[in-house]
PDB file of C-alpha atoms in Angstrom:
ATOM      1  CA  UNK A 407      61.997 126.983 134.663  1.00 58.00           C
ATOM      2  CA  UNK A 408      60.586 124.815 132.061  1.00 65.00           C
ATOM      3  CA  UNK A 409      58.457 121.539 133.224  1.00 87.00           C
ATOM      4  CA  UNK A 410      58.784 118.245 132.751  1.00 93.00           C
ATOM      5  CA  UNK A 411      56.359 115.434 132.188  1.00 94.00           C
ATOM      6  CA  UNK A 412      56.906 112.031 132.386  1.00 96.00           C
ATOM      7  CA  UNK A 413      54.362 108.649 133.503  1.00 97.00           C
ATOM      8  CA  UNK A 414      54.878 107.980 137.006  1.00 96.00           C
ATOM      9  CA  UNK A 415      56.020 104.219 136.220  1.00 97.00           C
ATOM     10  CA  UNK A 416      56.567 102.021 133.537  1.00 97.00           C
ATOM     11  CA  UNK A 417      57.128  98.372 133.529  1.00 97.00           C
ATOM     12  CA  UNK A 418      59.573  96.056 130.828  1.00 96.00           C
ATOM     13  CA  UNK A 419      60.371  92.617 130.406  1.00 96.00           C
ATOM     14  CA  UNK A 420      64.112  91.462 130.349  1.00 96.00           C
ATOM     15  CA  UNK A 421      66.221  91.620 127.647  1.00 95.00           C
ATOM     16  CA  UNK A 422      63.551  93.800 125.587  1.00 96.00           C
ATOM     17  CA  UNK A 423      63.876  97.608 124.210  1.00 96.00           C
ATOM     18  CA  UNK A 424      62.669 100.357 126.810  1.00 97.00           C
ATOM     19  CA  UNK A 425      61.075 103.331 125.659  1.00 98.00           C
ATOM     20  CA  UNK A 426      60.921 105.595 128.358  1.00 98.00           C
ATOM     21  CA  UNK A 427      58.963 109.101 127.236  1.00 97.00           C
ATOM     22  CA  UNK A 428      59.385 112.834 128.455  1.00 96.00           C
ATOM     23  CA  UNK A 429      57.079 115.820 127.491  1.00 96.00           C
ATOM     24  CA  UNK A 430      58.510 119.502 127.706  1.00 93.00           C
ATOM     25  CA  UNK A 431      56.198 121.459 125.577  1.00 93.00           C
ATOM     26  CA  UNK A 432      57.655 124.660 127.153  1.00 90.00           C
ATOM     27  CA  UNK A 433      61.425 124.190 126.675  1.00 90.00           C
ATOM     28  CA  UNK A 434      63.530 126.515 125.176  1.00 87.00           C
ATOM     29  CA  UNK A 435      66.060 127.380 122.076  1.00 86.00           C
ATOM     30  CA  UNK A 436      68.939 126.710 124.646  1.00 86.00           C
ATOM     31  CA  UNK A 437      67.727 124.586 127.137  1.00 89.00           C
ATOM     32  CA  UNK A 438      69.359 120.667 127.113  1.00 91.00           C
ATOM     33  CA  UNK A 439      67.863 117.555 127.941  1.00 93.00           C
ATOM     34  CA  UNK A 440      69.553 115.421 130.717  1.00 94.00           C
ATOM     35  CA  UNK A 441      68.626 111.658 131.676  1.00 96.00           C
ATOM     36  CA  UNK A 442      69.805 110.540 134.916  1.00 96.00           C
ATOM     37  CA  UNK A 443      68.692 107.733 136.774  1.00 97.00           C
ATOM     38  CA  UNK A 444      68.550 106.342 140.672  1.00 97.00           C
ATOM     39  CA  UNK A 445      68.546 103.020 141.764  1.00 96.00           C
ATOM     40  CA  UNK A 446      67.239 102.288 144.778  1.00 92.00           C
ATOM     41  CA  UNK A 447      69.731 103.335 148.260  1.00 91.00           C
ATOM     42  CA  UNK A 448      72.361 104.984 145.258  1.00 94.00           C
ATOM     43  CA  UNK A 449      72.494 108.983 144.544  1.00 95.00           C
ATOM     44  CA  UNK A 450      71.744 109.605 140.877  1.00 96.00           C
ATOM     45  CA  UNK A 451      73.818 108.898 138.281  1.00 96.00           C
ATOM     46  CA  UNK A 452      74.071 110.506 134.373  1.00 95.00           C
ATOM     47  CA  UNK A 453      72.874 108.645 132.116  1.00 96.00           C
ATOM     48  CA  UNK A 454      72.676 111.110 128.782  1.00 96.00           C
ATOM     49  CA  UNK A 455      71.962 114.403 127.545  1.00 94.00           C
ATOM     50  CA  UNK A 456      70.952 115.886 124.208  1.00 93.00           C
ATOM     51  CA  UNK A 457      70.403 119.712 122.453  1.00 92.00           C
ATOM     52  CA  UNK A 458      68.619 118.607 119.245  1.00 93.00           C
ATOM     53  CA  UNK A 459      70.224 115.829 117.581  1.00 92.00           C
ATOM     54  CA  UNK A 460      69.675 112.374 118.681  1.00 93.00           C
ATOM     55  CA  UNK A 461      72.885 111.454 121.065  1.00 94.00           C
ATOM     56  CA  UNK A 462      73.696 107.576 121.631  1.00 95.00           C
ATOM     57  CA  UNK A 463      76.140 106.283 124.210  1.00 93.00           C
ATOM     58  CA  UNK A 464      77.128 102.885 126.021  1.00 92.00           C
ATOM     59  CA  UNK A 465      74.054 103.032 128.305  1.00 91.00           C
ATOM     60  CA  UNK A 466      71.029 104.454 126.471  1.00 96.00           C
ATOM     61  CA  UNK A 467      70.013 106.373 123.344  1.00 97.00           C
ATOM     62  CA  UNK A 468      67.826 109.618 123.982  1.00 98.00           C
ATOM     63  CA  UNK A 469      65.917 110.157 120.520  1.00 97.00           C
ATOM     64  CA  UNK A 470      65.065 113.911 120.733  1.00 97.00           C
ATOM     65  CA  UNK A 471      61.554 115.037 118.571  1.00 96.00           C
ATOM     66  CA  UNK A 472      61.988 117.530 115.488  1.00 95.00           C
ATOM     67  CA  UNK A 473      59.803 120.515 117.990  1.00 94.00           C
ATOM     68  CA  UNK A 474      61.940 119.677 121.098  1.00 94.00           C
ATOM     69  CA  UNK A 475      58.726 119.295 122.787  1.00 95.00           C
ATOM     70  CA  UNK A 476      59.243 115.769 123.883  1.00 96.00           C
ATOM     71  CA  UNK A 477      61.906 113.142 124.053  1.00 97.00           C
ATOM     72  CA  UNK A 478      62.288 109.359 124.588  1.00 97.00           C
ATOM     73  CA  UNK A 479      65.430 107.820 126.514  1.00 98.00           C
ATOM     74  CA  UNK A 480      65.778 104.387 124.984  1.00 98.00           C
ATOM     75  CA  UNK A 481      67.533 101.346 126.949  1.00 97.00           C
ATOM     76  CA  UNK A 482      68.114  98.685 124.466  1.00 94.00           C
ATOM     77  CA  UNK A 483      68.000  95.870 125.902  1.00 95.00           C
ATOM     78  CA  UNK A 484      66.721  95.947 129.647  1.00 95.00           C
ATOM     79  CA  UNK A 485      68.461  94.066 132.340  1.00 96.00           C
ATOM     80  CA  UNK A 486      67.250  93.870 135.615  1.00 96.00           C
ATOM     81  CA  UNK A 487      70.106  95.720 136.748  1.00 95.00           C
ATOM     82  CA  UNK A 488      68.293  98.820 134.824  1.00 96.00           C
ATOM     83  CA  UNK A 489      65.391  98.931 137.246  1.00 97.00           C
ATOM     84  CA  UNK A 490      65.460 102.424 138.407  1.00 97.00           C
ATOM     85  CA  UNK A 491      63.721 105.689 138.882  1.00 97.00           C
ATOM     86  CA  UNK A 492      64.628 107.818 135.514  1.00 98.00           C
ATOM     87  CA  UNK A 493      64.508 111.742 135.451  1.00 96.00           C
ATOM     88  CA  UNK A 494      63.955 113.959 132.508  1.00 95.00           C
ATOM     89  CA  UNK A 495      65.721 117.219 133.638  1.00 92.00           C
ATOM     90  CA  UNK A 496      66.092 120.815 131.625  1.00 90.00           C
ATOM     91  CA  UNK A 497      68.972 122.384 131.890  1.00 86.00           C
ATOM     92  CA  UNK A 498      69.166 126.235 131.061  1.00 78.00           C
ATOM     93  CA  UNK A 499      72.396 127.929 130.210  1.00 65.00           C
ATOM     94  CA  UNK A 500      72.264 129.744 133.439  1.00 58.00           C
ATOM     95  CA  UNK A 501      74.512 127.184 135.085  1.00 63.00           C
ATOM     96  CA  UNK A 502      74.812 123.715 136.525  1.00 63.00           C
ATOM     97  CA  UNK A 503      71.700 123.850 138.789  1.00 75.00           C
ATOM     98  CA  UNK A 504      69.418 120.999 137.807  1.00 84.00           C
ATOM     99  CA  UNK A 505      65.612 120.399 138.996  1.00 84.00           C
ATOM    100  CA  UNK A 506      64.210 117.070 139.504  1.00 88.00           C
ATOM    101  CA  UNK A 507      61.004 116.320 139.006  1.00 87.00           C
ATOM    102  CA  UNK A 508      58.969 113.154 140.007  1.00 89.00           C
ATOM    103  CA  UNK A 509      60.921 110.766 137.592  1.00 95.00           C
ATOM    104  CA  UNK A 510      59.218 107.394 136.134  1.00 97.00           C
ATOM    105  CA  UNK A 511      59.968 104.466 138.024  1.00 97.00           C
ATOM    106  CA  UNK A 512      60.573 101.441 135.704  1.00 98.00           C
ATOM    107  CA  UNK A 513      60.097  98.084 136.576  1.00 97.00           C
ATOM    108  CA  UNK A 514      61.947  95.240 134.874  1.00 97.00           C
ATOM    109  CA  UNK A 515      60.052  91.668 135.227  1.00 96.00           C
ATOM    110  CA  UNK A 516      62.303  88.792 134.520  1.00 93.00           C
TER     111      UNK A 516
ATOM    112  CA  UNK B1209      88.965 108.330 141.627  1.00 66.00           C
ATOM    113  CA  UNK B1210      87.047 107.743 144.839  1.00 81.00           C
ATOM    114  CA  UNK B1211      83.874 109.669 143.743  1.00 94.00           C
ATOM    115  CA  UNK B1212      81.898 112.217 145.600  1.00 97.00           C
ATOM    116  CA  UNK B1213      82.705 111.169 149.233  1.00 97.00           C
ATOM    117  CA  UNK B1214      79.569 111.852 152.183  1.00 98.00           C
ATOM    118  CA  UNK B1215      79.519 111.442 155.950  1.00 97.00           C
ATOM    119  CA  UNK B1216      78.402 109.980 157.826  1.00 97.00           C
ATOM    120  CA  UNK B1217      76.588 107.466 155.660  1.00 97.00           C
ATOM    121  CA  UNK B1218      73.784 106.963 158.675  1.00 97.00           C
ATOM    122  CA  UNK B1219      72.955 109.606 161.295  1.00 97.00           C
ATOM    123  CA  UNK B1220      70.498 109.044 163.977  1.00 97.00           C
ATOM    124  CA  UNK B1221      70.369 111.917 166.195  1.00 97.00           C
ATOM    125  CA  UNK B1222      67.232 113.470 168.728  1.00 97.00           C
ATOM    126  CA  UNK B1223      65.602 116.554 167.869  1.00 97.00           C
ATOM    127  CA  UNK B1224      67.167 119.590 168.914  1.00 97.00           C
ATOM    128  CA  UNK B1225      70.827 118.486 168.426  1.00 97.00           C
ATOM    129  CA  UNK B1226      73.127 119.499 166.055  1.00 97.00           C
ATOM    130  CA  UNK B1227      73.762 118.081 162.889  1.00 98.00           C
ATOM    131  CA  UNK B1228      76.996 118.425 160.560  1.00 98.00           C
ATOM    132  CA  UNK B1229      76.932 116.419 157.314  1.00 98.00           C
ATOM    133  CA  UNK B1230      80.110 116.335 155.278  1.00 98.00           C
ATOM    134  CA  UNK B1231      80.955 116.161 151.427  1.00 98.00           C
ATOM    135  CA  UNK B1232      84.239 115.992 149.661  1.00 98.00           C
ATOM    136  CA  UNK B1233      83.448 116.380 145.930  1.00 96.00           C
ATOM    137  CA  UNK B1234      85.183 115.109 143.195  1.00 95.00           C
ATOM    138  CA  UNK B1235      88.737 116.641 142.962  1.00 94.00           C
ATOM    139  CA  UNK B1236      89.055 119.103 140.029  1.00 92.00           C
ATOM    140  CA  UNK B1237      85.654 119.815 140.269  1.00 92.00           C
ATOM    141  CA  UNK B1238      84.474 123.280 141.209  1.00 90.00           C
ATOM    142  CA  UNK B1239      81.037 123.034 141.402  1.00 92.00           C
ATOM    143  CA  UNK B1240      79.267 121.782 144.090  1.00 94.00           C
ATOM    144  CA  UNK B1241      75.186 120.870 145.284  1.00 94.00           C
ATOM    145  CA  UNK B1242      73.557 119.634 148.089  1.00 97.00           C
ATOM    146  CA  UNK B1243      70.364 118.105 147.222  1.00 96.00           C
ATOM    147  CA  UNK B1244      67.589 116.408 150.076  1.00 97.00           C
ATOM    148  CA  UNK B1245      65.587 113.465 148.993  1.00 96.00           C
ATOM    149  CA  UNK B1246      62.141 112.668 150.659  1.00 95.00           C
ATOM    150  CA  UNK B1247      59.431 110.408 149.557  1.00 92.00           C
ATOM    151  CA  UNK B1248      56.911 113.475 149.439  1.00 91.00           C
ATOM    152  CA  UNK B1249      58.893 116.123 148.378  1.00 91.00           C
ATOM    153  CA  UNK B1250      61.491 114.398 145.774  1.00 92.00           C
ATOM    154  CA  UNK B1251      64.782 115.499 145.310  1.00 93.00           C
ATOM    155  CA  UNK B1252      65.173 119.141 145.870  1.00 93.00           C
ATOM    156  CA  UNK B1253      67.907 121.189 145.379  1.00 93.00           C
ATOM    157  CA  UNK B1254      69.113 123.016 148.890  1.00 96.00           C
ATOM    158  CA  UNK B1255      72.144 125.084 147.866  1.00 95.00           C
ATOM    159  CA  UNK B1256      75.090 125.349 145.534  1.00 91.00           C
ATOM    160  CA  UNK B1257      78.507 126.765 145.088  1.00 93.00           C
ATOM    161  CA  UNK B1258      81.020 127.564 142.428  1.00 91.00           C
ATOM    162  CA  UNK B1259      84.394 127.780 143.159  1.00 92.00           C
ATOM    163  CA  UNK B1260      83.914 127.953 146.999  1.00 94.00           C
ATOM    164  CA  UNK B1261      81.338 130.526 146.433  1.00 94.00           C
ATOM    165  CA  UNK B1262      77.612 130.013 147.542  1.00 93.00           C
ATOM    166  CA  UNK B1263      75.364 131.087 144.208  1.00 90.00           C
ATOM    167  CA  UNK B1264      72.009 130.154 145.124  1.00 89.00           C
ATOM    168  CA  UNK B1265      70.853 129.189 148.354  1.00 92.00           C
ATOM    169  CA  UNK B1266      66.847 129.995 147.606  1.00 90.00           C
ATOM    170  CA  UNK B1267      66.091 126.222 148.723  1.00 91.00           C
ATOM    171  CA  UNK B1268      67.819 125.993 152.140  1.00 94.00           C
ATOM    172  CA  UNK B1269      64.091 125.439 153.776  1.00 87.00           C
ATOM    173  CA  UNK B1270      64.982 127.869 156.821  1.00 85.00           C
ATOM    174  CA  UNK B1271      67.780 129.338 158.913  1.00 91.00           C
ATOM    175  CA  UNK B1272      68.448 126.414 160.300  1.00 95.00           C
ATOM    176  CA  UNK B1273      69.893 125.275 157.944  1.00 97.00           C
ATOM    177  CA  UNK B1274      73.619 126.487 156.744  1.00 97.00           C
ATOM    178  CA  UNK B1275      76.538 125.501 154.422  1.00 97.00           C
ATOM    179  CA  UNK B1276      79.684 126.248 153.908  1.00 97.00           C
ATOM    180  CA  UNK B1277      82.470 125.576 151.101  1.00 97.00           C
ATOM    181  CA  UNK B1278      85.705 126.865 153.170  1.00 96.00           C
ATOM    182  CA  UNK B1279      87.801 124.879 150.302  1.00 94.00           C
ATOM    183  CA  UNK B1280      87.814 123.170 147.020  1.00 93.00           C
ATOM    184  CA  UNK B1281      87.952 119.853 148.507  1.00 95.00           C
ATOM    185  CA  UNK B1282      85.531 119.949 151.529  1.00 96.00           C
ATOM    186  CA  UNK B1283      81.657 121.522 152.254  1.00 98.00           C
ATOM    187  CA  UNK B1284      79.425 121.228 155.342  1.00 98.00           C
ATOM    188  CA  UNK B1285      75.892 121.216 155.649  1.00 98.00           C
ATOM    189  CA  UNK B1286      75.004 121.893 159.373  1.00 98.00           C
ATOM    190  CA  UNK B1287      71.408 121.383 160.960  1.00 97.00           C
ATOM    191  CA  UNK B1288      70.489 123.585 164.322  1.00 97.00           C
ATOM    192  CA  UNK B1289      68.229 122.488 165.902  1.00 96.00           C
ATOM    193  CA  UNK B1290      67.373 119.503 164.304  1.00 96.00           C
ATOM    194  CA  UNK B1291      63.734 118.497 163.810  1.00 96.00           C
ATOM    195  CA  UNK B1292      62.017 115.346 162.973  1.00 97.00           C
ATOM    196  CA  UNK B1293      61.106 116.981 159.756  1.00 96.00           C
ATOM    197  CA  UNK B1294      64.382 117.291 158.641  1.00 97.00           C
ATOM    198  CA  UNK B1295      64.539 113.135 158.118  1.00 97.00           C
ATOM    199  CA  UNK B1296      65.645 112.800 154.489  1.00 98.00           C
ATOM    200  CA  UNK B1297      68.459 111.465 152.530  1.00 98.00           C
ATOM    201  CA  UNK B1298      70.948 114.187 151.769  1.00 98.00           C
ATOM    202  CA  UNK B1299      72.702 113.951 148.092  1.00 98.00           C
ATOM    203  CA  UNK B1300      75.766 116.463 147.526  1.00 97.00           C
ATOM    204  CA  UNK B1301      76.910 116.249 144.152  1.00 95.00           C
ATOM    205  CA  UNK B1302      79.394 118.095 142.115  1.00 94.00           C
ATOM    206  CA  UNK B1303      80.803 119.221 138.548  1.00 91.00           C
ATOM    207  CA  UNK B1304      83.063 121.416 136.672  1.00 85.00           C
ATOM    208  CA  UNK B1305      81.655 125.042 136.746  1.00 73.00           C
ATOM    209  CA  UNK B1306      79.915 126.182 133.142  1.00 66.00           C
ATOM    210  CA  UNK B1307      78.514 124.568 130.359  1.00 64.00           C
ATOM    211  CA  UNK B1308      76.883 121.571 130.258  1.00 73.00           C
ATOM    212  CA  UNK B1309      78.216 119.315 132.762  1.00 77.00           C
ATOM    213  CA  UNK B1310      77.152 116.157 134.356  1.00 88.00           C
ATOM    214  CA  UNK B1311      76.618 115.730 137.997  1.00 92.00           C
ATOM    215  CA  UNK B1312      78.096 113.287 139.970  1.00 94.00           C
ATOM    216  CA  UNK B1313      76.313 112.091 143.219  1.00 96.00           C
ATOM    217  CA  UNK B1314      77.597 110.884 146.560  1.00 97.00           C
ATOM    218  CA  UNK B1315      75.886 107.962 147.968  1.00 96.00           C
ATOM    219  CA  UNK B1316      73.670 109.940 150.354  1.00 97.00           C
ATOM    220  CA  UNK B1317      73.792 110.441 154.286  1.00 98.00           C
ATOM    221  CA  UNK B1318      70.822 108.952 155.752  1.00 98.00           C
ATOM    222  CA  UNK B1319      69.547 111.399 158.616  1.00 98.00           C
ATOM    223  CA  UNK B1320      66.598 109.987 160.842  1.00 98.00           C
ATOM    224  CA  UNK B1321      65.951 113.063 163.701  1.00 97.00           C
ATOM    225  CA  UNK B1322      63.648 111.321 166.587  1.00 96.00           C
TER     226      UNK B1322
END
């Protein structure tokens, strides 16, 4: 399966733009990006996912690079309610199954 | 609708007893994962099913460890014996079969084996 990359943690001030980076140099003509993020004592939860074109929704926009060898999920305007672990997952067309990897755990400072 | 439902939502049990965790997924969907969650080993992905049917089971860490799907609505994941290793939170999750779907978590069942 192709790898992930991401920084172990990042740290944001309120109300400011998150940039939160993912490298998969090795990813594939069919393989799709998925966000999904954990805060703390909840399962996971979706947050966005992307092919090649940048996608935007009510919680984040995930900016996806020309190559498809990186991609940067972008929270707008954090709240503290947006401190979290975030995954960068690839997701093959064999199925559902998705692999976590170590996440980046962001850290919103009032 | 309720969400992914998992129970208990705390187990504390002593090592060598049985252990039965329970998931009702998300009805409709027909997809269905159990995932365990430790600080050193991350989330990993134990089993899954479509449509009742177990597909890939390659991360069930040994035989004691076995799940079961016997309906749409309902899946087991059953620990004998139980070891202190086995202390994790346990995710199931589940989706509509195919395609790119999103995956919808429970809240967990906290297991602590002594």
């Amino acid at each position: 399966d192709a790898k992930t990359t991401q920084p172990n943690s990042m740290e944001s001030n309120e109300e400011e733009p998150v940039h939160l980076p993912c490298n998969h140099s090795t990813i594939s003509g069919t393989d799709y990006i998925h966000w999904y993020r954990q805060l703390p004592s909840q399962g996971p939860e979706y947050v966005i996912h992307g092919l090649t074109s940048n996608v935007n929704n009510r919680m984040a926009s995930l900016a996806i690079a020309e190559d498809r060898k990186s991609s940067t999920l972008i929270l707008h305007r954090a709240t503290l309610r947006d401190a979290a672990v975030y995954y960068c997952i690839l997701q093959g067309n064999a199925g559902n199954m998705l692999t976590f990897g170590g996440g980046t755990r962001l850290m919103v400072k009032p | 609708d309720a969400g992914v439902i998992q129970s208990p939502r705390h187990e504390v049990t002593e090592m060598g007893q049985e252990v039965t965790l329970r998931c009702k997924p998300i009805s409709g969907h027909n997809s269905l994962f159990w995932y365990r969650q430790t600080m050193m080993r991350g989330l990993e992905l134990l089993i899954y099913f479509n449509n009742n049917v177990p597909i890939d089971d390659s991360g069930m860490p040994e035989d004691r460890f076995s799940a079961k799907m016997p309906n749409a609505s309902f899946s087991t994941l059953k620990i004998q014996p139980s070891e202190p290793r086995d202390s994790a939170v346990y995710f199931c999750a589940s989706s509509l079969v195919g395609g790119v779907e999103k995956l919808f978590f429970g809240s967990g069942t906290q297991l602590s084996v002594l």
